[in-house]
PDB file of C-alpha atoms in Angstrom:
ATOM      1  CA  UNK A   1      21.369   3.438   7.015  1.00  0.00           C
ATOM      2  CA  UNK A   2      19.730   3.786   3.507  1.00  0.00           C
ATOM      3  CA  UNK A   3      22.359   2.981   1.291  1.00  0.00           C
ATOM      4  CA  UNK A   4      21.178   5.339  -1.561  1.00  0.00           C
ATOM      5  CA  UNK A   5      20.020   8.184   0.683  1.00  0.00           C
ATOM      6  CA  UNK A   6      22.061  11.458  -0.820  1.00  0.00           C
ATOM      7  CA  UNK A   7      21.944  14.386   1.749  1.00  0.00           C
ATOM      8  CA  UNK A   8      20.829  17.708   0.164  1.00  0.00           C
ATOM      9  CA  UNK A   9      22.310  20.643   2.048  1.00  0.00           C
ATOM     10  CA  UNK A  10      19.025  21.481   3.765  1.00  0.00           C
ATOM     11  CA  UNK A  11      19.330  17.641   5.161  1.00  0.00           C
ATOM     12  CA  UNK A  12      23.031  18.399   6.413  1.00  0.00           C
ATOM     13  CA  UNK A  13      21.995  21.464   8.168  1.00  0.00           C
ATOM     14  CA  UNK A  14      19.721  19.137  10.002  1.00  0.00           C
ATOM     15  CA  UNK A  15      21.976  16.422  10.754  1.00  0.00           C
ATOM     16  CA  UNK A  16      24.527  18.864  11.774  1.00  0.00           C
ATOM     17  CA  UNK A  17      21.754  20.497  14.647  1.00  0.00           C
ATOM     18  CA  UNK A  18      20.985  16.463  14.944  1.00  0.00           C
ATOM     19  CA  UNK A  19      24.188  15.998  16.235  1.00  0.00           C
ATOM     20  CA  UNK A  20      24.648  18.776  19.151  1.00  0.00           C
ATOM     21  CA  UNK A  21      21.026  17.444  20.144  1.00  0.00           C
ATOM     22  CA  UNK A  22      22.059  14.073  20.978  1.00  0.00           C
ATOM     23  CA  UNK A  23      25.573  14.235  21.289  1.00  0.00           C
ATOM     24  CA  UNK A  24      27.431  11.982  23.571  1.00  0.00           C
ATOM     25  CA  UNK A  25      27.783  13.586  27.178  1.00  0.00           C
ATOM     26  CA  UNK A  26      24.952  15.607  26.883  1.00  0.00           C
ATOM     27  CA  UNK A  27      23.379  16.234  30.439  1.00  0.00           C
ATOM     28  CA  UNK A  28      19.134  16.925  30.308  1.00  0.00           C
ATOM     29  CA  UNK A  29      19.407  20.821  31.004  1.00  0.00           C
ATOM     30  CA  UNK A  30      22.057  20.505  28.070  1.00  0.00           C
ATOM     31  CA  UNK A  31      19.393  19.486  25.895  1.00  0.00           C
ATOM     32  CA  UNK A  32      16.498  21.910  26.690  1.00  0.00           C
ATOM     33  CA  UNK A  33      19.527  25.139  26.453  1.00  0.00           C
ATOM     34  CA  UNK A  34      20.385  23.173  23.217  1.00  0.00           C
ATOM     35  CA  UNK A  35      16.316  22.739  21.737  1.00  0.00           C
ATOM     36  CA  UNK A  36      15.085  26.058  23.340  1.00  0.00           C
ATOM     37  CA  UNK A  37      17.673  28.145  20.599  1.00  0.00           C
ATOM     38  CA  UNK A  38      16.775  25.225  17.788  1.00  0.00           C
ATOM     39  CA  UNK A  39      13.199  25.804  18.357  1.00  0.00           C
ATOM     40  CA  UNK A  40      13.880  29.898  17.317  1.00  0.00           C
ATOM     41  CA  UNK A  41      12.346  31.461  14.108  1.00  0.00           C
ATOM     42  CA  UNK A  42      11.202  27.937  12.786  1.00  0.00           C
ATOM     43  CA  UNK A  43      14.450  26.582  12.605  1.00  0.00           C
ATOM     44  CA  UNK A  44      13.549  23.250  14.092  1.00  0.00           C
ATOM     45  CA  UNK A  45      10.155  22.579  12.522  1.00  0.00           C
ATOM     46  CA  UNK A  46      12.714  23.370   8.632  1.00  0.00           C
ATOM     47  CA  UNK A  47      15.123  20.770   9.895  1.00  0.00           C
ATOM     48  CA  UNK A  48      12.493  18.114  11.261  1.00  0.00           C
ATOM     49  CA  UNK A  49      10.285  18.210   7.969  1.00  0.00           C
ATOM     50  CA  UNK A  50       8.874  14.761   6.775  1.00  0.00           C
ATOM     51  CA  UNK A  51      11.202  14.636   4.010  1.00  0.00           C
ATOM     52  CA  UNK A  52      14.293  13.783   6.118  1.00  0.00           C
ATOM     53  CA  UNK A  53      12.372  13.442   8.959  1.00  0.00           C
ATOM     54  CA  UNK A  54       9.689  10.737   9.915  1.00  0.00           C
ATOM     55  CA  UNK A  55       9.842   9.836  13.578  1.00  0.00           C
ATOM     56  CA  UNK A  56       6.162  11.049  14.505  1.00  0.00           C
ATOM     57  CA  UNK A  57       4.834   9.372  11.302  1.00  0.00           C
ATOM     58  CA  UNK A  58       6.260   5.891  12.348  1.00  0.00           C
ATOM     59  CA  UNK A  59       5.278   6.698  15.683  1.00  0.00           C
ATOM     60  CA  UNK A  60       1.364   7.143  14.607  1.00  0.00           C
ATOM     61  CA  UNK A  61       1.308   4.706  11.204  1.00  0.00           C
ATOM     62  CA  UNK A  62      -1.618   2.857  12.155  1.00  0.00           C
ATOM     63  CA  UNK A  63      -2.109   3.454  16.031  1.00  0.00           C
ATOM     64  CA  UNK A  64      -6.037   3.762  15.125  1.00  0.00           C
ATOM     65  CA  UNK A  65      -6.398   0.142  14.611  1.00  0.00           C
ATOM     66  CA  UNK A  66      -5.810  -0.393  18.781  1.00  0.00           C
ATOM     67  CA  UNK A  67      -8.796   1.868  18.811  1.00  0.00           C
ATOM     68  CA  UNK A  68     -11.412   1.038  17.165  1.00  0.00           C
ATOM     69  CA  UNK A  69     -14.420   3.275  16.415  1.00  0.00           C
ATOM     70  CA  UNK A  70     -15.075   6.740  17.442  1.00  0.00           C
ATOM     71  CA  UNK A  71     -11.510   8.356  18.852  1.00  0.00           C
ATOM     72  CA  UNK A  72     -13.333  11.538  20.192  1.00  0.00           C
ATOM     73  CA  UNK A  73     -12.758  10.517  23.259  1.00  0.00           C
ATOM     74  CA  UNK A  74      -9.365   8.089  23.723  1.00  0.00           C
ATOM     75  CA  UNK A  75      -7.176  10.379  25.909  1.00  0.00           C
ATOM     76  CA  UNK A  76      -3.712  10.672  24.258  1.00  0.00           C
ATOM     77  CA  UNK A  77      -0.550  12.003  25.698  1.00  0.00           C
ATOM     78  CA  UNK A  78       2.855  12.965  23.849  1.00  0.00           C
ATOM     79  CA  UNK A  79       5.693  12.507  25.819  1.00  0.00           C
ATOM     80  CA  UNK A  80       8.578  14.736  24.595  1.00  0.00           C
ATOM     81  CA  UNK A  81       5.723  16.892  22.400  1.00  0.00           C
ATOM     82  CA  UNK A  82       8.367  19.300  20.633  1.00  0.00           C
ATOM     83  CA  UNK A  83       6.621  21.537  18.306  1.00  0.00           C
ATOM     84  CA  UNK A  84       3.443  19.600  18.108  1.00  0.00           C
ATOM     85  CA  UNK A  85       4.184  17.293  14.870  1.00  0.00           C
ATOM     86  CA  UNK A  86       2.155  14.351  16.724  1.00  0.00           C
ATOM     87  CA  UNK A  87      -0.474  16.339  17.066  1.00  0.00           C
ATOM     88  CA  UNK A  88      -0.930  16.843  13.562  1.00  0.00           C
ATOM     89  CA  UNK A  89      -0.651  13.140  12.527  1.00  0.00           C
ATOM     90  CA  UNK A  90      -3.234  11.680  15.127  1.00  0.00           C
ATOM     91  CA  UNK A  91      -5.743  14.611  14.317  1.00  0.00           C
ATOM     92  CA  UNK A  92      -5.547  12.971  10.727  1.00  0.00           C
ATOM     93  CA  UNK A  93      -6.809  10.235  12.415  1.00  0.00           C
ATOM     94  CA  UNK A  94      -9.929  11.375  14.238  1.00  0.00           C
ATOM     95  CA  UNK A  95      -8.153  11.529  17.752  1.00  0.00           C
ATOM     96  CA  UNK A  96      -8.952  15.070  19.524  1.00  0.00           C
ATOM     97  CA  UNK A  97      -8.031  14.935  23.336  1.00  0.00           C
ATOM     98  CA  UNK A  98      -4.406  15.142  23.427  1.00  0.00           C
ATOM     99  CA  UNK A  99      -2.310  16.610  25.908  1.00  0.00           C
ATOM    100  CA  UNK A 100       1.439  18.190  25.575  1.00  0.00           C
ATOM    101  CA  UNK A 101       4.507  16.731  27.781  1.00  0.00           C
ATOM    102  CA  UNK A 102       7.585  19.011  27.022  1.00  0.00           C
ATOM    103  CA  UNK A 103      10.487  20.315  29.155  1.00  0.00           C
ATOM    104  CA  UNK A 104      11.577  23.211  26.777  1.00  0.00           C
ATOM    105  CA  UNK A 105       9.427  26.186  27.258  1.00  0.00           C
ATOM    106  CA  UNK A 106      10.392  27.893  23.482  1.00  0.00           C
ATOM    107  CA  UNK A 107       9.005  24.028  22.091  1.00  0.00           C
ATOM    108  CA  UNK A 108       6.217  24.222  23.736  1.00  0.00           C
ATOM    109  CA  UNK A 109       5.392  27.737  22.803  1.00  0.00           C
ATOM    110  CA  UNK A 110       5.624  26.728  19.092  1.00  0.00           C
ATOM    111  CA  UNK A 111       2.765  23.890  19.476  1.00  0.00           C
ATOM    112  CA  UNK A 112       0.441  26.338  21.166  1.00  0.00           C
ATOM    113  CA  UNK A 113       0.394  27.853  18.417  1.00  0.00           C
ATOM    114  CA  UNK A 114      -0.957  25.252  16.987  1.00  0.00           C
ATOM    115  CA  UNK A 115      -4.111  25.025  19.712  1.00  0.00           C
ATOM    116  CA  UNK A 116      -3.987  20.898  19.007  1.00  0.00           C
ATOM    117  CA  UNK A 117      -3.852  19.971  22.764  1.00  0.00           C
ATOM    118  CA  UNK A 118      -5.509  20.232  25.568  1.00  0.00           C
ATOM    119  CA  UNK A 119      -3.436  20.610  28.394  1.00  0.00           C
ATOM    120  CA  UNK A 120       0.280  21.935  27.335  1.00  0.00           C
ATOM    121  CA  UNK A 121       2.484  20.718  30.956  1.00  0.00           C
ATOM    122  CA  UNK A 122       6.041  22.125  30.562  1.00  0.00           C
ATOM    123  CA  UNK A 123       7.708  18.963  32.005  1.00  0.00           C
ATOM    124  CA  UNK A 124      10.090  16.381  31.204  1.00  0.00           C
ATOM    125  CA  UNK A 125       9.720  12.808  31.882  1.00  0.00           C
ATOM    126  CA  UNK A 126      12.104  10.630  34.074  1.00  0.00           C
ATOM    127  CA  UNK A 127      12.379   8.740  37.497  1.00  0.00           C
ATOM    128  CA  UNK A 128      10.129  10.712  39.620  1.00  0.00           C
ATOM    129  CA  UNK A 129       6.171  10.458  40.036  1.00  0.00           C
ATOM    130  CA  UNK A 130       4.464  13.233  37.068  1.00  0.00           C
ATOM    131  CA  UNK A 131       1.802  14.961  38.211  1.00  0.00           C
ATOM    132  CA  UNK A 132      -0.482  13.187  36.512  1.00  0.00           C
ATOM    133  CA  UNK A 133      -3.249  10.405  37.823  1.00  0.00           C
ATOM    134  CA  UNK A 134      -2.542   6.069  37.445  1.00  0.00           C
ATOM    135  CA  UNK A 135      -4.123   5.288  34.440  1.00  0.00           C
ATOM    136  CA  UNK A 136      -4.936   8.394  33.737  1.00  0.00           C
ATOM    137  CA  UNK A 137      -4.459   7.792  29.426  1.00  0.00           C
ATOM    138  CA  UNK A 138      -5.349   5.569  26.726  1.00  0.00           C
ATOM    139  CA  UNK A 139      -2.319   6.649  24.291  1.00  0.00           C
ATOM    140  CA  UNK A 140       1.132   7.380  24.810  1.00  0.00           C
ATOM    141  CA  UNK A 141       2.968   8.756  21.791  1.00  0.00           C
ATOM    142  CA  UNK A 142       6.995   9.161  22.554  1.00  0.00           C
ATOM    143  CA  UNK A 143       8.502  10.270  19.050  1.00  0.00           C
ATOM    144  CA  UNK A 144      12.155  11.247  18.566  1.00  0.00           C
ATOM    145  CA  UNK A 145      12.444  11.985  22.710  1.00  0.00           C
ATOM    146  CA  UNK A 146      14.898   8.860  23.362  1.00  0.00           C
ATOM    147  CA  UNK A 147      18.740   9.645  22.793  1.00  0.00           C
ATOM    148  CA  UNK A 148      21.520  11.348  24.947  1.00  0.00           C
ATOM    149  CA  UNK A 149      20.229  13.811  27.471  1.00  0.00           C
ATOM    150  CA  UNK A 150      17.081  13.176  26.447  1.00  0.00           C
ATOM    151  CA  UNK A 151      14.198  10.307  28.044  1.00  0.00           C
ATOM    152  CA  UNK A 152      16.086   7.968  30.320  1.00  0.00           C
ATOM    153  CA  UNK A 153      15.768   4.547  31.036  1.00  0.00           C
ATOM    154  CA  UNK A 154      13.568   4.900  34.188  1.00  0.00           C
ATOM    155  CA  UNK A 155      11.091   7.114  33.076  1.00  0.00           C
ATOM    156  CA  UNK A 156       9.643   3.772  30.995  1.00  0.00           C
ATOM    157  CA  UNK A 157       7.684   2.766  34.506  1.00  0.00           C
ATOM    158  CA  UNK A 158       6.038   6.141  34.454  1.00  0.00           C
ATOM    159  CA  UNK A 159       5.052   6.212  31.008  1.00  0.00           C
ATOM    160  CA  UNK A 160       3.721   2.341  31.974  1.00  0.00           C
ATOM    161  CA  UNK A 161       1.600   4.115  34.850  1.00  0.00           C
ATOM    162  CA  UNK A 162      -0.051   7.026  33.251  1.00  0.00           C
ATOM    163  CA  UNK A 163      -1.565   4.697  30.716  1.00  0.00           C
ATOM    164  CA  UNK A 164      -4.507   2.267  31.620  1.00  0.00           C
ATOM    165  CA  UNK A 165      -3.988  -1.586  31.135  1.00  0.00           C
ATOM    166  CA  UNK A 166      -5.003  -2.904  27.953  1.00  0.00           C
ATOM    167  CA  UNK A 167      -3.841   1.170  26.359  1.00  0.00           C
ATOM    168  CA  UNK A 168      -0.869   1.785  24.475  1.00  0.00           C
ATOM    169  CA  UNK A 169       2.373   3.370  23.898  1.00  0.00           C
ATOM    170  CA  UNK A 170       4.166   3.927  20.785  1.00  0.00           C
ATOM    171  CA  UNK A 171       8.027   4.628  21.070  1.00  0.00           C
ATOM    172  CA  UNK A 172      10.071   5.742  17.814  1.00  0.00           C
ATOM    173  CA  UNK A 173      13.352   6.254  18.427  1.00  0.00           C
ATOM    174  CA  UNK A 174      16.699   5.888  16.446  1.00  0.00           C
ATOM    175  CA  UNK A 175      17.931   2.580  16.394  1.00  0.00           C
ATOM    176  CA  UNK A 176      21.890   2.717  16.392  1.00  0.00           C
ATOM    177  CA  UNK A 177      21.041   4.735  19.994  1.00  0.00           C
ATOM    178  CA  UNK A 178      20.595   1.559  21.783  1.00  0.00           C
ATOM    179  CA  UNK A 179      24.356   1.418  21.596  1.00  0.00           C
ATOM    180  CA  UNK A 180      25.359   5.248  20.906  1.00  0.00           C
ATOM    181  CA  UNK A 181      23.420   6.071  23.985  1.00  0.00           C
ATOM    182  CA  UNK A 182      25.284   6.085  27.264  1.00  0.00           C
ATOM    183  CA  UNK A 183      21.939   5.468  29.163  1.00  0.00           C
ATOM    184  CA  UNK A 184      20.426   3.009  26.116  1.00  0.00           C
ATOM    185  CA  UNK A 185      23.295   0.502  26.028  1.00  0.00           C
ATOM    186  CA  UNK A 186      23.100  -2.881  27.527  1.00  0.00           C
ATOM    187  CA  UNK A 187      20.026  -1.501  29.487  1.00  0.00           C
ATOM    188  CA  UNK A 188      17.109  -0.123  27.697  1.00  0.00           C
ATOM    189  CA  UNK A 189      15.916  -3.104  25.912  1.00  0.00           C
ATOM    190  CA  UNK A 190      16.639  -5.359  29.128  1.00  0.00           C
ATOM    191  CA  UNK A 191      14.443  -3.022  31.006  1.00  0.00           C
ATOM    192  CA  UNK A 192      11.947  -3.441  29.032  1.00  0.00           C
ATOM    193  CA  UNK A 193      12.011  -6.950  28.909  1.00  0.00           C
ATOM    194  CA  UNK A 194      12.133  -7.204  32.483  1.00  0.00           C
ATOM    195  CA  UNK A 195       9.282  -4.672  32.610  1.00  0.00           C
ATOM    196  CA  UNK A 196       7.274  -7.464  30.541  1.00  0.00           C
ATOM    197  CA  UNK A 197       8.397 -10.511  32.989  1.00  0.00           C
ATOM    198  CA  UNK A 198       7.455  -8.292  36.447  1.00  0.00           C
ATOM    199  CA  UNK A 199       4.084  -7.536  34.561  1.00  0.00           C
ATOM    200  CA  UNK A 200       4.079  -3.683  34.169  1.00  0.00           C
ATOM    201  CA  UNK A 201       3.200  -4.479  30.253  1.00  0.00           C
ATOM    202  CA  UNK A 202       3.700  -6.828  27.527  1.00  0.00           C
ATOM    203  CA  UNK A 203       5.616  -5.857  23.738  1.00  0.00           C
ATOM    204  CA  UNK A 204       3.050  -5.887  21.356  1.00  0.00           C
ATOM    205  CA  UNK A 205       5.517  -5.322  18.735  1.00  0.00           C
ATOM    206  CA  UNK A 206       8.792  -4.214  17.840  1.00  0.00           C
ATOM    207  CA  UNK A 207       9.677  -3.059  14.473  1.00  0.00           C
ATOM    208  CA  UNK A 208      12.932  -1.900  12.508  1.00  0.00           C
ATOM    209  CA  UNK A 209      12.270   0.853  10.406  1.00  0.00           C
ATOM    210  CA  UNK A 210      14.029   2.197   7.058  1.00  0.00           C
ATOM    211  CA  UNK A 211      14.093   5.958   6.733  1.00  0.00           C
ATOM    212  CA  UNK A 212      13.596   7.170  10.004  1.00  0.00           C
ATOM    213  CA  UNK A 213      15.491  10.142   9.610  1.00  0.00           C
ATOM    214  CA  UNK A 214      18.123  11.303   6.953  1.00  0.00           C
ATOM    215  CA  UNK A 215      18.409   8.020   5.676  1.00  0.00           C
ATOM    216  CA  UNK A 216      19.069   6.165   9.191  1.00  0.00           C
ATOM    217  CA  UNK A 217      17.102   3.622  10.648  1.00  0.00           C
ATOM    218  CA  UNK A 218      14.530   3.696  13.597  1.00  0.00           C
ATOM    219  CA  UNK A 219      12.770   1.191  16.025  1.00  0.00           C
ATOM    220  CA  UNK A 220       9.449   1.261  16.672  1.00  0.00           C
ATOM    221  CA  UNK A 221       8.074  -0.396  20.257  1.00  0.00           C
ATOM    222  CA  UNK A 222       4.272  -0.991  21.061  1.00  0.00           C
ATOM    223  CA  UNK A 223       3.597  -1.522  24.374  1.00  0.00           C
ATOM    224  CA  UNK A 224       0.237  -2.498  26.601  1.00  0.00           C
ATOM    225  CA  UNK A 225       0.353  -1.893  30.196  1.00  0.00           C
ATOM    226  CA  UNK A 226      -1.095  -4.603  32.423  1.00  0.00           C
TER     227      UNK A 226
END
């Protein structure tokens, strides 16, 4: 936590919507119910504004440098796309084929709106096989999807698959969830540690980062798959 962060009531509004998002107990269909009324008459995209909140920043701060040169045609996926916030940052960057991953219909209908993607798949991401080809990305962008109810531990092999060895994926997340998380603790960071030793990818770095949101913390993890 940022010791001199002072909320502002807009910022407690947030946390307090924060809070039901991710709260302990929460089951995945809690979630979507939960975003698909928070995602209603702009009321997500007020609380999730860069001034309190900075997930997909930290989760796109200098992802250009794994690509260098043109980016017109590095295939990028967002895992857990929300309103399309991603989308915005890497198009400040010169990428342009990006595709939408999002379970919650009412989310999903907000980043249409936006026409940033390509392909807008109403899905979440877990366990089981996506739809989607081996390999089949250069760029994975997972920002603010890890928490209660939300990405579980498993569904780090399929984001490994989907994106072609030597690519990358960029996870932001929270950091006190890798022990508020019933899924997270004692198991996320070993999995992806044993993920490195079996050869799926290797950590290209991991990062602690100040003002993630509302004055807490996040991590950010860079991945390669092999």
């Amino acid at each position: 936590m940022t010791t001199d962060w002072k909320p502002t009531a807009d910022d407690l509004e947030s946390l307090a919507a924060a809070k039901i998002a991710f709260k302990q107990g929460n089951t995945n269909d809690d979630v979507i119910t939960f975003y698909s009324q928070w995602a209603k008459e702009g009321k997500y995209q007020k609380d999730t504004e860069p001034e309190r909140y900075r997930a997909h920043i930290q989760a796109c701060e200098n992802i250009e440098n794994y690509f260098p040169g043109s980016k017109n045609e590095v295939k990028v996926i967002d895992i857990g796309a929300g309103t399309g916030r991603v989308a915005v940052e890497l198009l400040k960057k010169g990428f342009k084929l990006m595709d939408a991953l999002e379970p919650t219909a009412e989310m999903l209908d907000e980043a249409k709106k936006q026409n940033h993607y390509k392909n807008y798949m109403q899905l979440g991401i877990g366990a089981d096989k996506l739809p989607i080809d081996d390999n089949a990305y250069d760029l994975a962008i997972v920002s603010g999807a890890m928490g209660e109810g939300h990405i579980p531990c498993e569904a780090l092999h399929e984001m490994a698959r989907i994106v072609r060895p030597g690519g990358i994926i960029s996870i932001s997340m929270r950091e006190e969830f890798l022990d508020s998380c019933t899924d997270y603790r004692g198991r996320l960071e070993p999995l992806m540690e044993k993920m490195e030793k079996d050869g799926e990818w290797k950590l290209v770095s991991r990062e602690v980062r100040p003002n993630y949101y509302c004055g807490k913390s996040g991590l950010v993890y860079r991945f390669s798959p092999c």
